[in-house]
Amino acid sequence: MLLSREEVVTGLPAERAEFVQLLRGLWEEDGGRPTRCEGWSIRAVAAHVSGELADIVAGNLQGQGTPEMTSRHVAERDAKLLTELADELEQAGVAADVLLTAFDDEAWATPAPAGLPGTLGAALEALWYDTYMHHEDILAALRQRPKRGRGLRAALDQVVLRLELRDWGPATLALDGFGDIPVNGGGGRRVTGDPLEFVLAATGRADPVPLGLDSSVNVYG
């Protein structure tokens, strides 16, 4: 079940503000550190997050989330400093927040634009999910404490949506700290364990075997 409009309207800007703060606290040399996103440094991750939001507020929605589009985000910002990426993300966020608060419940329930799955609300929660995951990618690269909070719930929602689109399951997620989350109707296998580890496995960032799963759980596989 997706988070409510009110939760996304407050949670997404807060997640982005924390991401900007993280970037501003780094040394420029940190930008070259590798992350668990194959072939991407911290700077590349930041470039994608900044470029994605800049595209969205400019109305460039077609192809968002595809490898070609994410590669373009990185390539176009290859020479930017981390502070410049933080500035770009912060500035794009001002426009994004105006749009975000303008959507009412009726608009929230309309189909997502540009062929994205689900509703407009689901697409906006997906933006929170992406920002959260890449925030966590940078923390992992810095060997800092993992990030959890409401962003983790947004990530779980979006992983479930993608698993259902891939006809994975039926299953029930019974992860620590969360109530039962049905996948494709629920029932079937019961997946227990740490919710962050599940999200990492389901997005190809960690081995699924310790959770009793196989590679079929990778929504990007």
PDB file of C-alpha atoms in Angstrom:
ATOM      1  CA  MET A   1       0.000   0.000   0.000  1.00  0.00           C
ATOM      2  CA  LEU A   2       1.417   3.352  -1.042  1.00  0.00           C
ATOM      3  CA  LEU A   3       2.083   6.145   1.422  1.00  0.00           C
ATOM      4  CA  SER A   4      -0.541   8.890   1.593  1.00  0.00           C
ATOM      5  CA  ARG A   5      -0.317  12.129  -0.359  1.00  0.00           C
ATOM      6  CA  GLU A   6       0.345  14.023   2.885  1.00  0.00           C
ATOM      7  CA  GLU A   7       3.232  11.700   3.789  1.00  0.00           C
ATOM      8  CA  VAL A   8       4.868  12.079   0.368  1.00  0.00           C
ATOM      9  CA  VAL A   9       4.330  15.847   0.236  1.00  0.00           C
ATOM     10  CA  THR A  10       6.262  16.214   3.513  1.00  0.00           C
ATOM     11  CA  GLY A  11       8.635  13.263   3.216  1.00  0.00           C
ATOM     12  CA  LEU A  12      10.041  13.818  -0.263  1.00  0.00           C
ATOM     13  CA  PRO A  13      11.248  17.399   0.351  1.00  0.00           C
ATOM     14  CA  ALA A  14      12.713  16.343   3.704  1.00  0.00           C
ATOM     15  CA  GLU A  15      14.605  13.477   2.051  1.00  0.00           C
ATOM     16  CA  ARG A  16      15.964  15.798  -0.610  1.00  0.00           C
ATOM     17  CA  ALA A  17      17.032  18.386   1.977  1.00  0.00           C
ATOM     18  CA  GLU A  18      18.963  15.704   3.860  1.00  0.00           C
ATOM     19  CA  PHE A  19      20.585  14.609   0.600  1.00  0.00           C
ATOM     20  CA  VAL A  20      21.666  18.200  -0.138  1.00  0.00           C
ATOM     21  CA  GLN A  21      23.040  18.519   3.387  1.00  0.00           C
ATOM     22  CA  LEU A  22      24.980  15.273   2.922  1.00  0.00           C
ATOM     23  CA  LEU A  23      26.589  16.550  -0.284  1.00  0.00           C
ATOM     24  CA  ARG A  24      27.528  19.861   1.301  1.00  0.00           C
ATOM     25  CA  GLY A  25      29.277  18.014   4.123  1.00  0.00           C
ATOM     26  CA  LEU A  26      31.592  16.051   1.829  1.00  0.00           C
ATOM     27  CA  TRP A  27      35.086  16.857   0.639  1.00  0.00           C
ATOM     28  CA  GLU A  28      35.411  17.078  -3.133  1.00  0.00           C
ATOM     29  CA  GLU A  29      37.820  14.118  -3.013  1.00  0.00           C
ATOM     30  CA  ASP A  30      34.943  12.027  -1.657  1.00  0.00           C
ATOM     31  CA  GLY A  31      33.187  12.419  -4.983  1.00  0.00           C
ATOM     32  CA  GLY A  32      35.505   9.868  -6.579  1.00  0.00           C
ATOM     33  CA  ARG A  33      34.718   7.077  -4.129  1.00  0.00           C
ATOM     34  CA  PRO A  34      33.042   4.057  -5.746  1.00  0.00           C
ATOM     35  CA  THR A  35      29.523   3.093  -4.692  1.00  0.00           C
ATOM     36  CA  ARG A  36      27.640  -0.197  -4.872  1.00  0.00           C
ATOM     37  CA  CYS A  37      25.958   1.158  -8.035  1.00  0.00           C
ATOM     38  CA  GLU A  38      28.259  -0.513 -10.547  1.00  0.00           C
ATOM     39  CA  GLY A  39      30.509   1.972 -12.327  1.00  0.00           C
ATOM     40  CA  TRP A  40      29.176   4.950 -10.383  1.00  0.00           C
ATOM     41  CA  SER A  41      31.143   7.124  -7.993  1.00  0.00           C
ATOM     42  CA  ILE A  42      29.552   9.267  -5.308  1.00  0.00           C
ATOM     43  CA  ARG A  43      29.709  12.187  -7.750  1.00  0.00           C
ATOM     44  CA  ALA A  44      27.887  10.157 -10.414  1.00  0.00           C
ATOM     45  CA  VAL A  45      25.144   9.193  -7.948  1.00  0.00           C
ATOM     46  CA  ALA A  46      24.717  12.842  -6.960  1.00  0.00           C
ATOM     47  CA  ALA A  47      24.680  13.881 -10.623  1.00  0.00           C
ATOM     48  CA  HIS A  48      21.871  11.451 -11.372  1.00  0.00           C
ATOM     49  CA  VAL A  49      19.727  12.587  -8.426  1.00  0.00           C
ATOM     50  CA  SER A  50      20.230  16.241  -9.324  1.00  0.00           C
ATOM     51  CA  GLY A  51      19.758  15.687 -13.047  1.00  0.00           C
ATOM     52  CA  GLU A  52      16.610  13.647 -12.582  1.00  0.00           C
ATOM     53  CA  LEU A  53      14.859  16.369 -10.590  1.00  0.00           C
ATOM     54  CA  ALA A  54      16.096  19.105 -12.933  1.00  0.00           C
ATOM     55  CA  ASP A  55      14.589  17.185 -15.857  1.00  0.00           C
ATOM     56  CA  ILE A  56      11.300  16.624 -14.073  1.00  0.00           C
ATOM     57  CA  VAL A  57      10.735  20.272 -13.181  1.00  0.00           C
ATOM     58  CA  ALA A  58      11.665  21.196 -16.774  1.00  0.00           C
ATOM     59  CA  GLY A  59       8.988  18.807 -18.050  1.00  0.00           C
ATOM     60  CA  ASN A  60      11.441  16.306 -19.544  1.00  0.00           C
ATOM     61  CA  LEU A  61       9.604  13.199 -18.353  1.00  0.00           C
ATOM     62  CA  GLN A  62       9.976  10.753 -21.228  1.00  0.00           C
ATOM     63  CA  GLY A  63      12.539   8.065 -20.518  1.00  0.00           C
ATOM     64  CA  GLN A  64      13.049   8.914 -16.849  1.00  0.00           C
ATOM     65  CA  GLY A  65      14.382   5.878 -15.012  1.00  0.00           C
ATOM     66  CA  THR A  66      15.896   4.263 -18.092  1.00  0.00           C
ATOM     67  CA  PRO A  67      19.640   3.502 -18.241  1.00  0.00           C
ATOM     68  CA  GLU A  68      20.021   5.904 -21.164  1.00  0.00           C
ATOM     69  CA  MET A  69      18.487   8.794 -19.247  1.00  0.00           C
ATOM     70  CA  THR A  70      20.416   8.155 -16.038  1.00  0.00           C
ATOM     71  CA  SER A  71      23.666   7.929 -18.025  1.00  0.00           C
ATOM     72  CA  ARG A  72      22.879  11.296 -19.598  1.00  0.00           C
ATOM     73  CA  HIS A  73      22.340  12.874 -16.177  1.00  0.00           C
ATOM     74  CA  VAL A  74      25.825  11.752 -15.176  1.00  0.00           C
ATOM     75  CA  ALA A  75      27.583  12.623 -18.436  1.00  0.00           C
ATOM     76  CA  GLU A  76      26.178  16.150 -18.556  1.00  0.00           C
ATOM     77  CA  ARG A  77      27.443  16.859 -15.041  1.00  0.00           C
ATOM     78  CA  ASP A  78      30.793  15.150 -15.213  1.00  0.00           C
ATOM     79  CA  ALA A  79      32.743  18.349 -14.498  1.00  0.00           C
ATOM     80  CA  LYS A  80      30.519  19.671 -11.723  1.00  0.00           C
ATOM     81  CA  LEU A  81      31.683  19.904  -8.126  1.00  0.00           C
ATOM     82  CA  LEU A  82      29.657  18.270  -5.381  1.00  0.00           C
ATOM     83  CA  THR A  83      28.716  21.705  -4.107  1.00  0.00           C
ATOM     84  CA  GLU A  84      27.433  22.646  -7.566  1.00  0.00           C
ATOM     85  CA  LEU A  85      25.341  19.477  -7.713  1.00  0.00           C
ATOM     86  CA  ALA A  86      23.939  20.307  -4.272  1.00  0.00           C
ATOM     87  CA  ASP A  87      23.060  23.814  -5.491  1.00  0.00           C
ATOM     88  CA  GLU A  88      21.344  22.449  -8.613  1.00  0.00           C
ATOM     89  CA  LEU A  89      19.327  19.941  -6.611  1.00  0.00           C
ATOM     90  CA  GLU A  90      18.304  22.548  -4.059  1.00  0.00           C
ATOM     91  CA  GLN A  91      17.206  25.003  -6.764  1.00  0.00           C
ATOM     92  CA  ALA A  92      15.246  22.364  -8.674  1.00  0.00           C
ATOM     93  CA  GLY A  93      13.636  21.387  -5.391  1.00  0.00           C
ATOM     94  CA  VAL A  94      12.118  24.847  -4.954  1.00  0.00           C
ATOM     95  CA  ALA A  95      10.164  24.434  -8.194  1.00  0.00           C
ATOM     96  CA  ALA A  96       9.401  20.785  -7.462  1.00  0.00           C
ATOM     97  CA  ASP A  97       7.853  21.599  -4.094  1.00  0.00           C
ATOM     98  CA  VAL A  98       5.511  24.156  -5.655  1.00  0.00           C
ATOM     99  CA  LEU A  99       4.265  21.474  -8.058  1.00  0.00           C
ATOM    100  CA  LEU A 100       4.095  18.842  -5.327  1.00  0.00           C
ATOM    101  CA  THR A 101       1.828  20.881  -3.059  1.00  0.00           C
ATOM    102  CA  ALA A 102      -0.422  21.870  -5.971  1.00  0.00           C
ATOM    103  CA  PHE A 103      -1.678  18.303  -6.529  1.00  0.00           C
ATOM    104  CA  ASP A 104      -4.946  17.443  -4.797  1.00  0.00           C
ATOM    105  CA  ASP A 105      -6.303  13.952  -4.084  1.00  0.00           C
ATOM    106  CA  GLU A 106      -7.984  13.758  -7.470  1.00  0.00           C
ATOM    107  CA  ALA A 107      -4.783  14.580  -9.338  1.00  0.00           C
ATOM    108  CA  TRP A 108      -2.837  12.190  -7.102  1.00  0.00           C
ATOM    109  CA  ALA A 109      -5.011   9.306  -8.323  1.00  0.00           C
ATOM    110  CA  THR A 110      -4.660  10.030 -12.057  1.00  0.00           C
ATOM    111  CA  PRO A 111      -2.403   7.815 -14.225  1.00  0.00           C
ATOM    112  CA  ALA A 112       1.313   8.579 -14.015  1.00  0.00           C
ATOM    113  CA  PRO A 113       2.752  10.566 -16.939  1.00  0.00           C
ATOM    114  CA  ALA A 114       5.148   9.368 -19.647  1.00  0.00           C
ATOM    115  CA  GLY A 115       4.096   5.724 -19.394  1.00  0.00           C
ATOM    116  CA  LEU A 116       5.315   5.292 -15.822  1.00  0.00           C
ATOM    117  CA  PRO A 117       3.545   2.543 -13.820  1.00  0.00           C
ATOM    118  CA  GLY A 118       0.660   3.311 -11.505  1.00  0.00           C
ATOM    119  CA  THR A 119      -0.714   6.672 -10.512  1.00  0.00           C
ATOM    120  CA  LEU A 120       0.813  10.124 -10.299  1.00  0.00           C
ATOM    121  CA  GLY A 121       1.094   9.552  -6.550  1.00  0.00           C
ATOM    122  CA  ALA A 122       3.026   6.336  -7.156  1.00  0.00           C
ATOM    123  CA  ALA A 123       5.404   8.159  -9.507  1.00  0.00           C
ATOM    124  CA  LEU A 124       6.069  10.846  -6.918  1.00  0.00           C
ATOM    125  CA  GLU A 125       6.645   8.235  -4.229  1.00  0.00           C
ATOM    126  CA  ALA A 126       9.072   6.615  -6.705  1.00  0.00           C
ATOM    127  CA  LEU A 127      11.056   9.858  -6.760  1.00  0.00           C
ATOM    128  CA  TRP A 128      11.306   9.670  -2.958  1.00  0.00           C
ATOM    129  CA  TYR A 129      12.389   6.026  -3.251  1.00  0.00           C
ATOM    130  CA  ASP A 130      15.112   6.912  -5.744  1.00  0.00           C
ATOM    131  CA  THR A 131      16.424   9.773  -3.624  1.00  0.00           C
ATOM    132  CA  TYR A 132      16.371   7.616  -0.498  1.00  0.00           C
ATOM    133  CA  MET A 133      18.182   4.702  -2.137  1.00  0.00           C
ATOM    134  CA  HIS A 134      20.925   6.895  -3.552  1.00  0.00           C
ATOM    135  CA  HIS A 135      21.292   8.688  -0.217  1.00  0.00           C
ATOM    136  CA  GLU A 136      21.840   5.261   1.327  1.00  0.00           C
ATOM    137  CA  ASP A 137      24.291   4.354  -1.490  1.00  0.00           C
ATOM    138  CA  ILE A 138      26.463   7.341  -0.598  1.00  0.00           C
ATOM    139  CA  LEU A 139      26.325   6.568   3.126  1.00  0.00           C
ATOM    140  CA  ALA A 140      27.418   2.997   2.395  1.00  0.00           C
ATOM    141  CA  ALA A 141      30.304   4.254   0.245  1.00  0.00           C
ATOM    142  CA  LEU A 142      31.394   6.444   3.159  1.00  0.00           C
ATOM    143  CA  ARG A 143      30.957   3.496   5.566  1.00  0.00           C
ATOM    144  CA  GLN A 144      28.476   5.480   7.596  1.00  0.00           C
ATOM    145  CA  ARG A 145      25.466   4.180   9.504  1.00  0.00           C
ATOM    146  CA  PRO A 146      22.604   3.026   7.229  1.00  0.00           C
ATOM    147  CA  LYS A 147      19.628   5.296   6.694  1.00  0.00           C
ATOM    148  CA  ARG A 148      16.141   4.073   7.555  1.00  0.00           C
ATOM    149  CA  GLY A 149      13.105   6.219   8.457  1.00  0.00           C
ATOM    150  CA  ARG A 150      10.056   6.816   6.255  1.00  0.00           C
ATOM    151  CA  GLY A 151      12.150   6.704   3.116  1.00  0.00           C
ATOM    152  CA  LEU A 152      12.624   2.997   3.738  1.00  0.00           C
ATOM    153  CA  ARG A 153       8.856   2.508   3.715  1.00  0.00           C
ATOM    154  CA  ALA A 154       8.635   4.379   0.406  1.00  0.00           C
ATOM    155  CA  ALA A 155      11.342   2.078  -0.938  1.00  0.00           C
ATOM    156  CA  LEU A 156       9.436  -1.021   0.216  1.00  0.00           C
ATOM    157  CA  ASP A 157       6.260   0.230  -1.460  1.00  0.00           C
ATOM    158  CA  GLN A 158       8.049   0.799  -4.732  1.00  0.00           C
ATOM    159  CA  VAL A 159       9.837  -2.551  -4.644  1.00  0.00           C
ATOM    160  CA  VAL A 160       6.481  -4.288  -4.094  1.00  0.00           C
ATOM    161  CA  LEU A 161       4.979  -2.391  -7.041  1.00  0.00           C
ATOM    162  CA  ARG A 162       7.846  -3.498  -9.284  1.00  0.00           C
ATOM    163  CA  LEU A 163       7.715  -7.104  -8.030  1.00  0.00           C
ATOM    164  CA  GLU A 164       4.011  -7.229  -8.854  1.00  0.00           C
ATOM    165  CA  LEU A 165       4.664  -5.880 -12.347  1.00  0.00           C
ATOM    166  CA  ARG A 166       7.125  -8.770 -12.772  1.00  0.00           C
ATOM    167  CA  ASP A 167       4.569 -11.307 -11.456  1.00  0.00           C
ATOM    168  CA  TRP A 168       6.843 -12.245  -8.560  1.00  0.00           C
ATOM    169  CA  GLY A 169       5.024 -14.113  -5.824  1.00  0.00           C
ATOM    170  CA  PRO A 170       2.482 -14.474  -4.421  1.00  0.00           C
ATOM    171  CA  ALA A 171       4.298 -13.748  -1.192  1.00  0.00           C
ATOM    172  CA  THR A 172       3.983 -11.894   2.094  1.00  0.00           C
ATOM    173  CA  LEU A 173       6.696  -9.589   3.364  1.00  0.00           C
ATOM    174  CA  ALA A 174       6.883  -9.886   7.167  1.00  0.00           C
ATOM    175  CA  LEU A 175       9.950  -7.735   7.670  1.00  0.00           C
ATOM    176  CA  ASP A 176      11.197  -6.408  11.012  1.00  0.00           C
ATOM    177  CA  GLY A 177       9.235  -3.389  12.196  1.00  0.00           C
ATOM    178  CA  PHE A 178       6.594  -3.542   9.458  1.00  0.00           C
ATOM    179  CA  GLY A 179       3.243  -5.236   9.322  1.00  0.00           C
ATOM    180  CA  ASP A 180       2.533  -7.893   6.711  1.00  0.00           C
ATOM    181  CA  ILE A 181       2.842  -6.510   3.186  1.00  0.00           C
ATOM    182  CA  PRO A 182       1.161  -8.688   0.529  1.00  0.00           C
ATOM    183  CA  VAL A 183       2.770  -9.143  -2.879  1.00  0.00           C
ATOM    184  CA  ASN A 184       0.422 -10.214  -5.662  1.00  0.00           C
ATOM    185  CA  GLY A 185      -2.380 -10.979  -3.237  1.00  0.00           C
ATOM    186  CA  GLY A 186      -0.241 -12.238  -0.369  1.00  0.00           C
ATOM    187  CA  GLY A 187       0.011 -15.760   0.937  1.00  0.00           C
ATOM    188  CA  GLY A 188       2.697 -17.928  -0.636  1.00  0.00           C
ATOM    189  CA  ARG A 189       6.192 -17.660   0.770  1.00  0.00           C
ATOM    190  CA  ARG A 190       6.667 -15.556   3.900  1.00  0.00           C
ATOM    191  CA  VAL A 191       9.755 -13.362   3.703  1.00  0.00           C
ATOM    192  CA  THR A 192      11.236 -12.289   7.032  1.00  0.00           C
ATOM    193  CA  GLY A 193      14.326 -10.333   8.003  1.00  0.00           C
ATOM    194  CA  ASP A 194      15.702  -6.822   7.926  1.00  0.00           C
ATOM    195  CA  PRO A 195      13.683  -4.501   5.645  1.00  0.00           C
ATOM    196  CA  LEU A 196      16.711  -2.575   4.424  1.00  0.00           C
ATOM    197  CA  GLU A 197      18.512  -5.794   3.529  1.00  0.00           C
ATOM    198  CA  PHE A 198      15.424  -6.892   1.610  1.00  0.00           C
ATOM    199  CA  VAL A 199      15.304  -3.621  -0.347  1.00  0.00           C
ATOM    200  CA  LEU A 200      19.028  -3.871  -1.092  1.00  0.00           C
ATOM    201  CA  ALA A 201      18.584  -7.429  -2.372  1.00  0.00           C
ATOM    202  CA  ALA A 202      15.489  -6.518  -4.385  1.00  0.00           C
ATOM    203  CA  THR A 203      17.335  -3.687  -6.130  1.00  0.00           C
ATOM    204  CA  GLY A 204      20.436  -5.729  -6.957  1.00  0.00           C
ATOM    205  CA  ARG A 205      22.581  -4.095  -4.287  1.00  0.00           C
ATOM    206  CA  ALA A 206      22.986  -7.147  -2.022  1.00  0.00           C
ATOM    207  CA  ASP A 207      22.933 -10.924  -2.118  1.00  0.00           C
ATOM    208  CA  PRO A 208      19.358 -12.269  -1.700  1.00  0.00           C
ATOM    209  CA  VAL A 209      20.501 -15.699  -0.442  1.00  0.00           C
ATOM    210  CA  PRO A 210      20.744 -14.745   3.280  1.00  0.00           C
ATOM    211  CA  LEU A 211      17.046 -13.850   3.082  1.00  0.00           C
ATOM    212  CA  GLY A 212      16.216 -17.230   1.577  1.00  0.00           C
ATOM    213  CA  LEU A 213      15.610 -15.689  -1.859  1.00  0.00           C
ATOM    214  CA  ASP A 214      17.201 -15.959  -5.288  1.00  0.00           C
ATOM    215  CA  SER A 215      18.010 -13.509  -8.085  1.00  0.00           C
ATOM    216  CA  SER A 216      14.402 -13.449  -9.277  1.00  0.00           C
ATOM    217  CA  VAL A 217      13.674 -10.912  -6.506  1.00  0.00           C
ATOM    218  CA  ASN A 218      15.886  -8.319  -8.245  1.00  0.00           C
ATOM    219  CA  VAL A 219      13.428  -5.867  -9.804  1.00  0.00           C
ATOM    220  CA  TYR A 220      16.143  -4.694 -12.207  1.00  0.00           C
ATOM    221  CA  GLY A 221      17.390  -8.163 -13.126  1.00  0.00           C
TER     222      GLY A 221
END
